[in-house]
Coordinates of C-alpha atoms and ligand atoms in Angstrom, one line a residue:
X1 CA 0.0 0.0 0.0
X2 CA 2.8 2.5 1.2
X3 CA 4.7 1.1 -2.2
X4 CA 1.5 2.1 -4.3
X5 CA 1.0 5.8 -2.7
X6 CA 4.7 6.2 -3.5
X7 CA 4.5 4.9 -7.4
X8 CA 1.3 7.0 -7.7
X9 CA 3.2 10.3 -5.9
X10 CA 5.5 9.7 -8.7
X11 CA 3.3 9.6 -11.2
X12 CA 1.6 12.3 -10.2
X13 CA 4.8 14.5 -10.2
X14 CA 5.9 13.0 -13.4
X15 CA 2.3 14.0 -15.0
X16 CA 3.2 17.8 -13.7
X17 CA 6.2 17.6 -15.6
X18 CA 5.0 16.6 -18.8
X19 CA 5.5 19.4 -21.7
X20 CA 4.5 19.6 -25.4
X21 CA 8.2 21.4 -25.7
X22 CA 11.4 21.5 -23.7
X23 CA 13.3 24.1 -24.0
X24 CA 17.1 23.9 -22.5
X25 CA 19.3 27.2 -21.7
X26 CA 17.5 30.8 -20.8
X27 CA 19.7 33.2 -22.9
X28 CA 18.5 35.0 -25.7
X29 CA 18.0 32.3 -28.0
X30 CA 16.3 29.9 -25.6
X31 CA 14.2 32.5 -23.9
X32 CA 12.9 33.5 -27.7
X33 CA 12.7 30.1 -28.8
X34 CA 9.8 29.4 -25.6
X35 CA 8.0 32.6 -26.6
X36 CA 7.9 31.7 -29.9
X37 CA 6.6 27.7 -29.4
X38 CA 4.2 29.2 -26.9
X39 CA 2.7 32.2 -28.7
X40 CA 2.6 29.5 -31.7
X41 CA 0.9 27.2 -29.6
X42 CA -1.7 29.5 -28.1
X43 CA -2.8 30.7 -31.5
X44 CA -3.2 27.3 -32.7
X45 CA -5.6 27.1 -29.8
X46 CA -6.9 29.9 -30.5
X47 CA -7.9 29.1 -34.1
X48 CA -9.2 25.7 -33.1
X49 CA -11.4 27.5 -29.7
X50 CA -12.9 30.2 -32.0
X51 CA -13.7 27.4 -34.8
X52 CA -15.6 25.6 -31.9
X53 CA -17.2 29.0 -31.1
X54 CA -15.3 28.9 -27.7
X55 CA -13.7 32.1 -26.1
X56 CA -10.1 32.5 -26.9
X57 CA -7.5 33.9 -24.6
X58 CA -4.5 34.9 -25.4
X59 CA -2.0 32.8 -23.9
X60 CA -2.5 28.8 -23.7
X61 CA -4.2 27.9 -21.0
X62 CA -2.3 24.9 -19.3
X63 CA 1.8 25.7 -19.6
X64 CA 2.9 23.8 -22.3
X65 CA 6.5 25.0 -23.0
X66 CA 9.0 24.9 -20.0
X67 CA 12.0 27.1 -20.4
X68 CA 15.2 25.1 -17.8
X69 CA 17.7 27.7 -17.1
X70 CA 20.9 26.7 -14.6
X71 CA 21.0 30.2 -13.2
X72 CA 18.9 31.7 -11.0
X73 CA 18.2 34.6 -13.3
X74 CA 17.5 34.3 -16.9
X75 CA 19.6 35.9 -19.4
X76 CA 22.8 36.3 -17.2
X77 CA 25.0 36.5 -20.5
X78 CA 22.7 39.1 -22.0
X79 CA 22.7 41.5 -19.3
X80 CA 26.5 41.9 -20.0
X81 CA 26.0 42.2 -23.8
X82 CA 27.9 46.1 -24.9
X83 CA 29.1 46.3 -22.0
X84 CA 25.8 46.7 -20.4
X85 CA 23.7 48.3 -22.6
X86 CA 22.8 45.6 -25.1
X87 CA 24.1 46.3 -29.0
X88 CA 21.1 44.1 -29.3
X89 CA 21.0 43.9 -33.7
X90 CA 22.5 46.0 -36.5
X91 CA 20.9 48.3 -38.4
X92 CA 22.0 46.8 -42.2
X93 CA 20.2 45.0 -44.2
X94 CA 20.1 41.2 -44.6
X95 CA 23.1 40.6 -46.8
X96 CA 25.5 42.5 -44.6
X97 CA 23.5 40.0 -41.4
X98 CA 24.8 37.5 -43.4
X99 CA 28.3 38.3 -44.2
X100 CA 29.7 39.0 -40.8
X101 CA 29.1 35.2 -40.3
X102 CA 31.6 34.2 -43.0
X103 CA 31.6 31.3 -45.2
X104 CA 28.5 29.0 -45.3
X105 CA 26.3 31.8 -43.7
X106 CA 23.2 31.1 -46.0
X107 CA 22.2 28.3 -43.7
X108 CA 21.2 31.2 -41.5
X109 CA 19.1 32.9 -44.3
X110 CA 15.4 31.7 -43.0
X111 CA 15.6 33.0 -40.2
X112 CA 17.8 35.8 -40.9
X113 CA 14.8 37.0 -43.1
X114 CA 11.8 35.7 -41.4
X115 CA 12.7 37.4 -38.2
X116 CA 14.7 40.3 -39.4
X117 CA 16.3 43.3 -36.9
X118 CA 12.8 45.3 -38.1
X119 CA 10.4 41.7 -36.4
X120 CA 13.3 42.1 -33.8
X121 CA 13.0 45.7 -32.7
X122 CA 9.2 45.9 -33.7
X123 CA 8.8 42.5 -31.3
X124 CA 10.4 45.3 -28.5
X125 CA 8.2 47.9 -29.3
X126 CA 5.1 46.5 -28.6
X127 CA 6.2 46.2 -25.3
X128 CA 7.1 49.9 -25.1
X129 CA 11.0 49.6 -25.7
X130 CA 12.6 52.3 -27.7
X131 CA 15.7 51.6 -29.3
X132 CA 18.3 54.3 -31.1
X133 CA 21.1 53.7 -33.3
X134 CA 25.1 54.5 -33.3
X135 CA 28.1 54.0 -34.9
X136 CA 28.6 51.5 -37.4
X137 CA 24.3 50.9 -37.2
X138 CA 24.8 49.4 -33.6
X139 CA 21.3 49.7 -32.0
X140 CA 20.9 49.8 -28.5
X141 CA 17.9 50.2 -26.2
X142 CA 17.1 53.6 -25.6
X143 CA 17.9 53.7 -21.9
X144 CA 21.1 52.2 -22.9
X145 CA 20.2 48.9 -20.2
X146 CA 20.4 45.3 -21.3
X147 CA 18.2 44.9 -18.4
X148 CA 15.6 46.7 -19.8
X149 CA 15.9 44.3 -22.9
X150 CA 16.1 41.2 -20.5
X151 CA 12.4 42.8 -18.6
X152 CA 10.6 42.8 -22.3
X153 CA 11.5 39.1 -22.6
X154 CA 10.3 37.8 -19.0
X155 CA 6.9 40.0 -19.9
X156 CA 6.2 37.7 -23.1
X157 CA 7.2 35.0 -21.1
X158 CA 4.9 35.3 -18.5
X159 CA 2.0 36.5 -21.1
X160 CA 2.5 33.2 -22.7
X161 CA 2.4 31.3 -20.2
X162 CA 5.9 29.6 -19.9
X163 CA 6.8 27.8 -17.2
X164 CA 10.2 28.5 -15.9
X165 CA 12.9 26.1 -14.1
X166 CA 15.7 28.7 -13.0
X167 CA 18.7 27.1 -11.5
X168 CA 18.6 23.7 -13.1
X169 CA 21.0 22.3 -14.5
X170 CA 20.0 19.7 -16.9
X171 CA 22.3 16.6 -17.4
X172 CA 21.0 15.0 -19.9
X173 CA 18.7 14.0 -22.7
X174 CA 17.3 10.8 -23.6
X175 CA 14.4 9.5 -25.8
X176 CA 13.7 10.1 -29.7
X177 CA 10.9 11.5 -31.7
X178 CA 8.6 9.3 -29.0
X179 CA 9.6 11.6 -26.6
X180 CA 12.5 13.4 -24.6
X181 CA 13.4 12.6 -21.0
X182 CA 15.1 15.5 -19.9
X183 CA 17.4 14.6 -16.5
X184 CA 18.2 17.6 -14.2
X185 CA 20.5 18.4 -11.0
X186 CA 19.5 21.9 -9.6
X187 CA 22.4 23.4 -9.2
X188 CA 23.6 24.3 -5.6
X189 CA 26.4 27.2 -6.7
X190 CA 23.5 29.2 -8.6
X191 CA 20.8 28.6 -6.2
X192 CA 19.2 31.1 -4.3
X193 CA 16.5 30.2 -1.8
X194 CA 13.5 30.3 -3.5
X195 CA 15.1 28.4 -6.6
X196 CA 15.4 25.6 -4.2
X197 CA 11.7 24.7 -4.5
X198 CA 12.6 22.7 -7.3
X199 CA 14.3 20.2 -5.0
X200 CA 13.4 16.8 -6.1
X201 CA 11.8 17.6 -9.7
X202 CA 14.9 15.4 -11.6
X203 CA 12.7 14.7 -15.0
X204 CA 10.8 16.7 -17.2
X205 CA 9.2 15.1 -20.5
X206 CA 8.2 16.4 -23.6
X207 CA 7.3 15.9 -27.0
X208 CA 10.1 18.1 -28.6
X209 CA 13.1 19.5 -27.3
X210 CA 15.3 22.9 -28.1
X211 CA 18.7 23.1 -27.3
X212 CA 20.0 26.6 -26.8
X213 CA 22.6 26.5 -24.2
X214 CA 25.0 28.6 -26.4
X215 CA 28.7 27.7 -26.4
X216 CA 32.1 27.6 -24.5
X217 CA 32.5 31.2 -24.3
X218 CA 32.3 33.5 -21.0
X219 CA 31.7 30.1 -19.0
X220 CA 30.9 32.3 -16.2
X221 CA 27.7 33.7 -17.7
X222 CA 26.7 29.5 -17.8
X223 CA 27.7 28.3 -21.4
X224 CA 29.8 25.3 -20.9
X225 CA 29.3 23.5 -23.4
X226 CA 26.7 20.9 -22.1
X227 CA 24.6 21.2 -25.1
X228 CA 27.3 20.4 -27.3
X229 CA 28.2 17.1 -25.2
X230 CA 24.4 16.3 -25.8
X231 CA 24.3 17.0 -29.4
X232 CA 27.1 14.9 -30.1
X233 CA 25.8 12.1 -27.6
X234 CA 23.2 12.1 -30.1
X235 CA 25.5 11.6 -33.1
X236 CA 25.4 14.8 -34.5
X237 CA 29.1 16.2 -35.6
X238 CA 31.1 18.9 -33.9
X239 CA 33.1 21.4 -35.4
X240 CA 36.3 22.5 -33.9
X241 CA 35.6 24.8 -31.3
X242 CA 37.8 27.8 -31.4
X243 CA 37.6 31.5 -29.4
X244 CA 35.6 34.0 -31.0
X245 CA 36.1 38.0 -30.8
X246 CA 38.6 37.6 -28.4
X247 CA 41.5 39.4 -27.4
X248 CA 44.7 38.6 -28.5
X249 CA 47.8 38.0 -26.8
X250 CA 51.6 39.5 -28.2
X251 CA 54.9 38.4 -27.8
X252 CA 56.3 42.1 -27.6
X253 CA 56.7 42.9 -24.0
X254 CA 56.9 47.1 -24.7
X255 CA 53.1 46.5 -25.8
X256 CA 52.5 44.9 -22.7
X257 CA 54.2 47.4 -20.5
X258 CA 51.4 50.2 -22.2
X259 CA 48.6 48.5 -20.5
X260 CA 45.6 50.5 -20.5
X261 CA 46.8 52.7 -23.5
X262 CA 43.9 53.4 -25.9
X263 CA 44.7 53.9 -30.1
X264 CA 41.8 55.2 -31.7
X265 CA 41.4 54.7 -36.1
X266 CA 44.6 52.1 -36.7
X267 CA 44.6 49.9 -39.7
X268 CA 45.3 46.5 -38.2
X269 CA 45.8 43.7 -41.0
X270 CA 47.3 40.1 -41.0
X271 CA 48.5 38.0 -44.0
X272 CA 46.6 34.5 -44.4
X273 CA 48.7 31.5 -45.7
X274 CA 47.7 32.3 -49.6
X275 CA 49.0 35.8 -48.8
X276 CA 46.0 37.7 -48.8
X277 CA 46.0 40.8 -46.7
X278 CA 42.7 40.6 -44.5
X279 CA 42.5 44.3 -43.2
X280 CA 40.4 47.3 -41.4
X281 CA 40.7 50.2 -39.3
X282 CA 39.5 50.1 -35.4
X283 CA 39.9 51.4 -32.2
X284 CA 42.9 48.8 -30.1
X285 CA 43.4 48.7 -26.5
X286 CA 46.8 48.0 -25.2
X287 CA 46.5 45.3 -22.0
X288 CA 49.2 43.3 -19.9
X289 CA 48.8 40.5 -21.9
X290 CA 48.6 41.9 -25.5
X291 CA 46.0 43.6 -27.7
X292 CA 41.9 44.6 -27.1
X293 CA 39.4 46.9 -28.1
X294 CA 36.6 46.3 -31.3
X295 CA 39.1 46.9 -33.6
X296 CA 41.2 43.5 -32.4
X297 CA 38.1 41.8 -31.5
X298 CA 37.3 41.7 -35.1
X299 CA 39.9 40.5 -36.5
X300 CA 40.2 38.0 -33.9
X301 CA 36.5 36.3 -35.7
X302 CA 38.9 36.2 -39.1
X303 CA 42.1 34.4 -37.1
X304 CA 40.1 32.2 -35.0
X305 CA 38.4 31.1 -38.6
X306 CA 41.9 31.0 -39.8
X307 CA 42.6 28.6 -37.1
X308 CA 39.7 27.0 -37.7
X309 CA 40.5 26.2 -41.4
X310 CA 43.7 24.5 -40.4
X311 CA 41.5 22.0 -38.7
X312 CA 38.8 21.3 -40.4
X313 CA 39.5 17.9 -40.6
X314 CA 39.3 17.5 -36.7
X315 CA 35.9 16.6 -35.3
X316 CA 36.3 18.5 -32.7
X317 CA 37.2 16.9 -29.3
X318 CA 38.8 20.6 -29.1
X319 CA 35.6 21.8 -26.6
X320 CA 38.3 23.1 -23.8
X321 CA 40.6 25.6 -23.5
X322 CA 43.7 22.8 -23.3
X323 CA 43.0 21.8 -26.3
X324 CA 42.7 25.1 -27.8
X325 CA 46.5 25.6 -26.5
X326 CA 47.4 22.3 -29.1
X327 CA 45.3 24.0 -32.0
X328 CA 46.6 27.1 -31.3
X329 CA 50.3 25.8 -31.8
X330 CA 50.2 25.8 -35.8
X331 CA 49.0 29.4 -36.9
X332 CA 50.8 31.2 -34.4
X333 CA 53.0 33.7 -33.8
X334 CA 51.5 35.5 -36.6
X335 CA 52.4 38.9 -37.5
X336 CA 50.0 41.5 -37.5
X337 CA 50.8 44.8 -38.2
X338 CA 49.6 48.0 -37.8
X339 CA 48.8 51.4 -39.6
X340 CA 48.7 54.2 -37.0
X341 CA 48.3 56.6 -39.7
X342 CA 45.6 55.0 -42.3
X343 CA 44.6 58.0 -43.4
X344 CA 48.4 59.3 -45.0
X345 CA 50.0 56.5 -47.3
X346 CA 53.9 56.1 -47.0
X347 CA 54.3 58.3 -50.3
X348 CA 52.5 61.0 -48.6
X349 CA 54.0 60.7 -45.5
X350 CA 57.6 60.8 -46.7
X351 CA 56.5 63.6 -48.3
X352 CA 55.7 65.5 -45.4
X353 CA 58.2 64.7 -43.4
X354 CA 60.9 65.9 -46.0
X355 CA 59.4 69.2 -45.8
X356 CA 58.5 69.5 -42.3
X357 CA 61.7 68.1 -41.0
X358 CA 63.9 70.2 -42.9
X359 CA 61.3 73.1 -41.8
X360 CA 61.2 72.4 -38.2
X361 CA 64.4 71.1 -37.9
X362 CA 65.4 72.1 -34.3
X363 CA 62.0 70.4 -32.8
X364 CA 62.2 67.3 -30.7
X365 CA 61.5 63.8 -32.8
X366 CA 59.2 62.6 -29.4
X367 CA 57.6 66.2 -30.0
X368 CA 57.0 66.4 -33.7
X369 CA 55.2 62.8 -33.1
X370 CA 52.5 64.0 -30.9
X371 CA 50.4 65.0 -34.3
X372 CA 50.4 61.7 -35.0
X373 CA 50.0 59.1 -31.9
X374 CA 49.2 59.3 -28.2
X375 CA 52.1 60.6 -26.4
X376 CA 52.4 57.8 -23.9
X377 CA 53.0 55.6 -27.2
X378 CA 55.6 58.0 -28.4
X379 CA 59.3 56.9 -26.0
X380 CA 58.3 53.3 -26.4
X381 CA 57.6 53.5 -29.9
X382 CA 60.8 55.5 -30.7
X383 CA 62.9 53.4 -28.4
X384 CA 61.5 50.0 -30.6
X385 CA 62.5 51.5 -33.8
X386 CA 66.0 52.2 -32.3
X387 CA 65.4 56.1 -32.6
X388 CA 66.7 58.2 -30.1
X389 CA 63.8 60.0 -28.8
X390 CA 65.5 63.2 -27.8
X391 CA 66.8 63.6 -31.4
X392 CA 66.3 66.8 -33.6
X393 CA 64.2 66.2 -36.9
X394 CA 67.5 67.8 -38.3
X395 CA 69.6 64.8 -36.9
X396 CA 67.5 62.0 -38.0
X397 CA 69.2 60.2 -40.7
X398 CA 67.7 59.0 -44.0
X399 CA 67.3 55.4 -42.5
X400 CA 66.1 56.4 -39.4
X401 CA 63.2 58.2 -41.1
X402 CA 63.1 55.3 -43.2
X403 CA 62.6 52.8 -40.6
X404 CA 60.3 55.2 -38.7
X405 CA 57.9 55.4 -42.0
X406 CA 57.4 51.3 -42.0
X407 CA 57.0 51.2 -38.3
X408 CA 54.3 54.2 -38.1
X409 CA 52.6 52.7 -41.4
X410 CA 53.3 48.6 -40.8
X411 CA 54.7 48.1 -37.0
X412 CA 54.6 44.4 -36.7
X413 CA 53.7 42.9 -33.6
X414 CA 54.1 38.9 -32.9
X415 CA 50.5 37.6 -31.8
X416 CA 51.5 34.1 -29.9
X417 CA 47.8 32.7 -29.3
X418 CA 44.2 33.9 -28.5
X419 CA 42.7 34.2 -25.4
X420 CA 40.8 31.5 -24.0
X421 CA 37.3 31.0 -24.3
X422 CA 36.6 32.5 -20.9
X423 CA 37.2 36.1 -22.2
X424 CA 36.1 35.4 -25.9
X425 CA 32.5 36.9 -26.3
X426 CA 31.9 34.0 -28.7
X427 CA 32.3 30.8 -29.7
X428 CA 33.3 29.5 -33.3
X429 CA 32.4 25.7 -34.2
X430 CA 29.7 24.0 -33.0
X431 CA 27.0 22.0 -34.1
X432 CA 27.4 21.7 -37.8
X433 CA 25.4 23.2 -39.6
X434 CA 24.6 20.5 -42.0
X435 CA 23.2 18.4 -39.0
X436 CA 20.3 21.3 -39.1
X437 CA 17.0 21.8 -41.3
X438 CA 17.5 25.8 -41.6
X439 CA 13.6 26.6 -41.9
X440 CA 12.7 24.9 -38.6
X441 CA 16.0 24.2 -36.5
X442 CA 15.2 20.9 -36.3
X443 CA 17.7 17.8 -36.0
X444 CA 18.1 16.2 -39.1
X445 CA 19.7 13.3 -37.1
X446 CA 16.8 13.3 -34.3
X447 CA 13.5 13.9 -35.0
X448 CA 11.9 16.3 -32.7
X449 CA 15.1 18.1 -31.1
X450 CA 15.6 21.5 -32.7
X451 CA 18.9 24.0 -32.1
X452 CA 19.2 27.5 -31.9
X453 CA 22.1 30.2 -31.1
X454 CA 25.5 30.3 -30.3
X455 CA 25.7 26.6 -30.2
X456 CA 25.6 26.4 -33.9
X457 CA 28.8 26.9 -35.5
X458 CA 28.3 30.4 -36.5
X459 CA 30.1 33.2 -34.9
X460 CA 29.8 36.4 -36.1
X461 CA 31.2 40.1 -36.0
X462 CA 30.5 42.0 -33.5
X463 CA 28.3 44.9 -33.8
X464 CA 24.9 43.0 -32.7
X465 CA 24.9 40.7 -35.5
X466 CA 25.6 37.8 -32.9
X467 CA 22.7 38.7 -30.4
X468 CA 20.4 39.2 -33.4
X469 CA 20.9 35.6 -34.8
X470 CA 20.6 34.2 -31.7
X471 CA 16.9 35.7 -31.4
X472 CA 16.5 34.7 -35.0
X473 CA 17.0 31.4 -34.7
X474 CA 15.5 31.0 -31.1
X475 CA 12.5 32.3 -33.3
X476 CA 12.7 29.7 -36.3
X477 CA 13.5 26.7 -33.6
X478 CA 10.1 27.7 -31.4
X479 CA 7.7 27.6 -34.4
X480 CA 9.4 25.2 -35.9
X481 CA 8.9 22.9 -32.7
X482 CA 5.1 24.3 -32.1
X483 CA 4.1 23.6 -36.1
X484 CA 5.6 20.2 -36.1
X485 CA 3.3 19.6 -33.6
X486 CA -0.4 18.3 -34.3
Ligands
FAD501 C1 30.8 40.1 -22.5 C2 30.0 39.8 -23.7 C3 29.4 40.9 -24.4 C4 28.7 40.6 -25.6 N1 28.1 41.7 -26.2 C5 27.4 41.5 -27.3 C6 26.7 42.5 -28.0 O1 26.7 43.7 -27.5 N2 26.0 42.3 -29.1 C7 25.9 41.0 -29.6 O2 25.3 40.8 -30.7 N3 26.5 40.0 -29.0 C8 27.2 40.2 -27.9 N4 27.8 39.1 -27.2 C9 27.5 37.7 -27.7 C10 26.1 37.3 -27.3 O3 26.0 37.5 -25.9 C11 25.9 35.8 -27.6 O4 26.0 35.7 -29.0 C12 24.5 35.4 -27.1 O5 24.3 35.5 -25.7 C13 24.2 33.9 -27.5 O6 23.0 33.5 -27.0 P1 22.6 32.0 -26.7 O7 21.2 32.1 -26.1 O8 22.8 31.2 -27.9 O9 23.6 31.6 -25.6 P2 23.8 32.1 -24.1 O10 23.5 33.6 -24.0 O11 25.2 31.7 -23.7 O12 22.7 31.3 -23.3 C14 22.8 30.0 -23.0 C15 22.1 29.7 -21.7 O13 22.0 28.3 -21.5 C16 22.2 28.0 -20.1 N5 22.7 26.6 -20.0 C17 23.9 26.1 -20.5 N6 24.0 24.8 -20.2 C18 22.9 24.5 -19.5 C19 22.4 23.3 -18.9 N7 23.1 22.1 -18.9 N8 21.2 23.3 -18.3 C20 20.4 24.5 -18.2 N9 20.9 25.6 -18.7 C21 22.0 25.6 -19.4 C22 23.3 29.0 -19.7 O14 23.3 29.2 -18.3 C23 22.9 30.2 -20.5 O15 22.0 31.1 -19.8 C24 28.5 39.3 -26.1 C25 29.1 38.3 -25.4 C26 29.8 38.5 -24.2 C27 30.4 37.3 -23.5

């Protein structure tokens, strides 16, 4: 008798945790993919209420999509996103979307067109969020908080009706198209009190499952790869996981000793093995272990994709930052080099400083340099390209102006690795992409378990291009999951 009122309890509980859709990880792609499936789902019902001439409501009426988040707060990556004030899309069109995700980037097409930055931002308005745009077409909410962004989000979840897990940690996945059993620890370290309530809920079911638990980057924020470990548990394949827009670190130890010095408008380029120059112009900040700032993290998408290239072949076992050390071993030290005055070409420049040396002739070298770069850069700089910085422009010779025309125009610094993934704002590699139907998300390998975000190989620029395909294909993968459903 005890035994039966025990097997029923569980039942019982079990029954409560029965869902049309699962979906796993609460950042921006997750928490979009459960509004999505739900507001798909409630107009379903909707449709089918009003063609029984029953009332309608607007969000379903039993919670049919749970949303399993290890933190205790949703969207803990999010709220750091531009530095706190959410570059949350970009404001160019579609084909510029889909080139700052490189090679194989119509795979993201569908859902880079169905749910556009315009659905985006519109999708924000009609909660009463104002957006503004900036440099480059970064948008950002008006009151410049990610928070703000995050707020929106947990509104349309609530309206819809999804039921939230917050501080489970799910373990695993089992079950097929039948059905997913979805195993979960809560998780002590992110647990505040009231979280706790979930104590003893281990399994959740459902009919479909979305896996959006992003990648390997900022582990701190909660990506740590588990989805990955799931996805490939399942068969799908891996590809090699590499730091995306990430700093960079140098071999030169006079960059290092500038820590905290800012260059603004530098043309930073590096040569790829056929020889082709990849270049642009961006802001760099100096740091004690190399190079920062937009302009680096940039170019840091193209050498990580460089890197990336040299092992395509591998499928990736390279999901941790050891392993990245081994892959990082072949591409590096690479020379980068810099242009700290794009705007003059060397012609131009020699030309000027024929006249204005002979001109000014008496002035200071470390003086006559302040027109061009900051002047905490100058002594260092001078001292580098074995100039005396105390010289007269009258006393520098021919080679000395020589050598000071290729360092100001191509100073080559020694970039011995990438930083690891736990200061890279994303991750490259993932699920490949081929594994995916790109109109619905879903498996190709598993029927009924869908993808979306950073998990997916894709990594692009930054600018909000990275946010914006996360809530693009968190949108695909809910109504993708909610239509497949009858
Ligand atoms: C510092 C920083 C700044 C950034 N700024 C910008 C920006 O301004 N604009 C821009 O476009 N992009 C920016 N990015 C990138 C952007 O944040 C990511 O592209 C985006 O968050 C990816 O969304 P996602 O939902 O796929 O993954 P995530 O945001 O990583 O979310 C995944 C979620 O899954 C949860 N999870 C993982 N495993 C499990 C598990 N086993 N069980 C339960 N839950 C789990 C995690 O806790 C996490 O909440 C920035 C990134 C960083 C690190």
């Amino acid at each position: 008798m005890k035994d039966q009122n025990h097997l029923n309890k569980r039942k019982n509980r079990l029954k409560g945790n029965n869902y049309k859709i699962a979906v796993i990880g609460g950042g921006p792609a997750g928490i979009m993919a459960a509004i999505s499936a739900a507001k798909a789902l409630s107009s379903k019902k909707s449709s089918k209420n009003s063609s029984s001439k029953k009332y309608s409501n607007k969000g379903p009426n039993s919670q049919e999509v749970v949303l399993i988040e290890r933190n205790d707060i949703l969207g803990k990556k999010l709220l750091l996103t531009g530095g706190g004030r959410c570059n949350i899309t970009n404001n160019s069109d579609l084909k510029t979307h889909l080139n700052s995700f490189g090679e194989k980037s119509s795979f993201l097409k569908p859902s880079l067109y169905n749910f556009d930055n315009k659905s985006l931002l519109e999708f924000f308005n009609d909660k009463g969020l104002d957006f503004k745009i900036e440099n480059q077409g970064k948008v950002y909410p008006i009151d410049d908080k990610a928070s703000s962004v995050l707020k929106v989000l947990e509104n349309y979840l609530q309206e819809y009706n999804v039921k939230l897990f917050k501080g489970a940690l799910v373990k695993d996945i089992k079950g097929k198209d039948s059905g997913f059993d979805i195993f979960i620890k809560r998780a002590p370290e992110s647990c505040t009190e009231k979280s706790k309530k979930i104590k003893g809920m281990d399994l959740i079911k459902a009919s479909k499952v979305i896996i959006a638990t992003g990648g390997l980057s900022y582990s701190s924020a909660g990506s740590t790869g588990d989805g990955l470990k799931f996805a490939k548990n399942y068969g799908h394949s891996l590809t090699p996981t590499i730091p995306g827009l990430v700093p960079l670190k140098v071999k030169e130890e006079w960059i290092k000793d500038l820590s905290g010095l800012k260059l603004e408008n530098i043309g930073i380029s590096f040569r790829k093995p056929s020889k082709k120059r990849i270049s642009h112009v961006g802001t760099i900040l100096l740091t004690h272990f190399g190079l920062s700032g937009p302009g680096i993290l940039d170019l840091s998408r193209e050498i990580s994709t460089l890197n990336y290239q040299f092992h395509k072949s591998v499928h990736s076992s390279a999901n941790d930052d050891s392993n990245q050390n081994k892959l990082q071993k072949d591409i590096f030290p690479l020379e980068l080099f810099l242009d700290l005055i794009p705007e003059k070409s060397n012609e131009e420049l020699r030309d000027k400083f024929n006249l204005e040396f002979s001109k000014s002739g008496k002035t200071l070298i470390k003086n006559y340099l302040k027109n061009f770069i900051p002047n905490n850069f100058i002594t260092p700089f001078l001292i580098h390209s074995d100039i005396n910085p105390k010289k007269e422009l009258n006393q520098i010779s021919r080679k000395e102006k020589n050598r000071l025309i290729i360092n100001l125009k191509d100073l080559k610094i020694h970039i011995s690795g990438l930083m690891p993934f736990k200061s890279a704002m994303v991750t490259c590699g993932g699920i490949n992409h081929k594994n995916i139907n790109s109109k619905t998300m879903e498996s190709k390998l598993v029927e009924g378990m869908y993808f979306a975000g950073e998990i997916i190989e894709f990594c692009g620029l930054s600018g909000g291009y990275n946010l914006q395909m996360a809530f693009s294909t968190g949108y695909t993968a809910g109504n993708g999951a909610s239509n497949s459903l009858t």
